[in-house]
C-alpha cells in the first residue's frame, strides 16, 4: 500500500513525540516555544534552524499540518532557545519562500532529516527582539 502524506505525517509525528520529549530538555538543543491555540499553554518543540543576525530561520517538514505552525497562525509571538538562551520574537510563515533553497542555508543534519521526513515544506522566519 503506497504511503500517503497523511500516513507519513502520523508515523513521523509518533516518532517525533517520543524523541522530542527527551530532546527539549537538552540545554544546547534549539527549541521553539509557541502558545497552544486551544489550551493557551506553552508548547515546546525541539527543531533545527539557524540564526542570522536578529532573525532565526527554520523549515517545517509538514508545513501547515505541523502543530507549531498552527499555533503560530493563531499567535505569532514565540520564544526560541538558541544555545541555551531564550529569545522572544515574532514568527512569520513564508509560503512564497523556496524551502529547498532555504534548507541549503541551514545546518546539514537537520536539513537532511527535514527532507527525508517532510512532505509539505514551509519556511518560517522568526524576527527576534533585541
C-alpha positions as a Python dict, from the first residue, in 0.01 Angstrom:
ca = {
    (1, 'X'): (0, 0, 0),
    (2, 'X'): (152, 337, -101),
    (3, 'X'): (227, 589, 171),
    (4, 'X'): (4, 897, 173),
    (5, 'X'): (114, 1235, 310),
    (6, 'X'): (-131, 1187, 600),
    (7, 'X'): (4, 843, 695),
    (8, 'X'): (361, 970, 666),
    (9, 'X'): (270, 1262, 892),
    (10, 'X'): (115, 1030, 1153),
    (11, 'X'): (413, 794, 1153),
    (12, 'X'): (674, 1068, 1172),
    (13, 'X'): (491, 1263, 1443),
    (14, 'X'): (452, 947, 1651),
    (15, 'X'): (831, 900, 1637),
    (16, 'X'): (897, 1271, 1698),
    (17, 'X'): (680, 1277, 2012),
    (18, 'X'): (900, 1010, 2168),
    (19, 'X'): (1224, 1176, 2061),
    (20, 'X'): (1112, 1532, 2139),
    (21, 'X'): (1017, 1455, 2498),
    (22, 'X'): (1386, 1394, 2569),
    (23, 'X'): (1540, 1640, 2322),
    (24, 'X'): (1359, 1950, 2450),
    (25, 'X'): (1539, 1912, 2785),
    (26, 'X'): (1892, 1915, 2640),
    (27, 'X'): (2038, 2260, 2716),
    (28, 'X'): (2203, 2304, 2375),
    (29, 'X'): (1902, 2186, 2171),
    (30, 'X'): (1725, 2465, 1981),
    (31, 'X'): (1362, 2483, 2096),
    (32, 'X'): (1067, 2679, 1959),
    (33, 'X'): (805, 2778, 2215),
    (34, 'X'): (461, 2865, 2085),
    (35, 'X'): (134, 2924, 2268),
    (36, 'X'): (-116, 2641, 2228),
    (37, 'X'): (-401, 2767, 2013),
    (38, 'X'): (-663, 2577, 2219),
    (39, 'X'): (-501, 2539, 2563),
    (40, 'X'): (-318, 2872, 2580),
    (41, 'X'): (-28, 2679, 2739),
    (42, 'X'): (335, 2700, 2625),
    (43, 'X'): (424, 2429, 2372),
    (44, 'X'): (792, 2350, 2319),
    (45, 'X'): (921, 2184, 2005),
    (46, 'X'): (1288, 2091, 1951),
    (47, 'X'): (1395, 2175, 1600),
    (48, 'X'): (1681, 2285, 1383),
    (49, 'X'): (1743, 2612, 1217),
    (50, 'X'): (1993, 2894, 1202),
    (51, 'X'): (2019, 3239, 1350),
    (52, 'X'): (2133, 3510, 1108),
    (53, 'X'): (2164, 3842, 1291),
    (54, 'X'): (1828, 3914, 1455),
    (55, 'X'): (1646, 3652, 1251),
    (56, 'X'): (1600, 3279, 1314),
    (57, 'X'): (1519, 3062, 1010),
    (58, 'X'): (1367, 2714, 1004),
    (59, 'X'): (1174, 2489, 769),
    (60, 'X'): (868, 2297, 887),
    (61, 'X'): (866, 1948, 738),
    (62, 'X'): (486, 1926, 732),
    (63, 'X'): (400, 2285, 659),
    (64, 'X'): (61, 2389, 787),
    (65, 'X'): (-7, 2043, 931),
    (66, 'X'): (263, 2096, 1195),
    (67, 'X'): (113, 2177, 1532),
    (68, 'X'): (363, 2456, 1597),
    (69, 'X'): (273, 2616, 1261),
    (70, 'X'): (-97, 2601, 1355),
    (71, 'X'): (-7, 2766, 1686),
    (72, 'X'): (192, 3037, 1505),
    (73, 'X'): (-107, 3109, 1281),
    (74, 'X'): (-317, 3165, 1594),
    (75, 'X'): (-49, 3366, 1777),
    (76, 'X'): (280, 3459, 1607),
    (77, 'X'): (452, 3566, 1933),
    (78, 'X'): (709, 3295, 2010),
    (79, 'X'): (1028, 3227, 2200),
    (80, 'X'): (1332, 3044, 2064),
    (81, 'X'): (1600, 2885, 2280),
    (82, 'X'): (1931, 2908, 2095),
    (83, 'X'): (2244, 2773, 2262),
    (84, 'X'): (2071, 2770, 2600),
    (85, 'X'): (1943, 3130, 2585),
    (86, 'X'): (1578, 3227, 2529),
    (87, 'X'): (1487, 3496, 2273),
    (88, 'X'): (1143, 3649, 2219),
    (89, 'X'): (1025, 3709, 1867),
    (90, 'X'): (751, 3715, 1608),
    (91, 'X'): (717, 3424, 1366),
    (92, 'X'): (621, 3467, 1001),
    (93, 'X'): (510, 3186, 770),
    (94, 'X'): (662, 3231, 425),
    (95, 'X'): (476, 3016, 171),
    (96, 'X'): (639, 3206, -118),
    (97, 'X'): (994, 3129, 1),
    (98, 'X'): (1172, 2831, -159),
    (99, 'X'): (1207, 2585, 132),
    (100, 'X'): (1450, 2361, -60),
    (101, 'X'): (1683, 2656, -117),
    (102, 'X'): (1635, 2766, 244),
    (103, 'X'): (1734, 2419, 370),
    (104, 'X'): (2066, 2454, 187),
    (105, 'X'): (2145, 2750, 417),
    (106, 'X'): (2056, 2564, 739),
    (107, 'X'): (2253, 2301, 934),
    (108, 'X'): (2305, 1991, 717),
    (109, 'X'): (2196, 1721, 963),
    (110, 'X'): (1863, 1884, 1039),
    (111, 'X'): (1806, 1974, 674),
    (112, 'X'): (1861, 1613, 570),
    (113, 'X'): (1610, 1496, 833),
    (114, 'X'): (1352, 1754, 723),
    (115, 'X'): (1393, 1648, 359),
    (116, 'X'): (1367, 1278, 446),
    (117, 'X'): (1066, 1308, 676),
    (118, 'X'): (883, 1601, 523),
    (119, 'X'): (608, 1609, 270),
    (120, 'X'): (497, 1973, 258),
    (121, 'X'): (783, 2207, 343),
    (122, 'X'): (722, 2559, 469),
    (123, 'X'): (978, 2827, 558),
    (124, 'X'): (933, 3005, 891),
    (125, 'X'): (1118, 3325, 982),
    (126, 'X'): (1132, 3447, 1342),
    (127, 'X'): (1221, 3812, 1387),
    (128, 'X'): (1396, 3824, 1724),
    (129, 'X'): (1354, 4120, 1956),
    (130, 'X'): (1661, 4299, 2082),
}
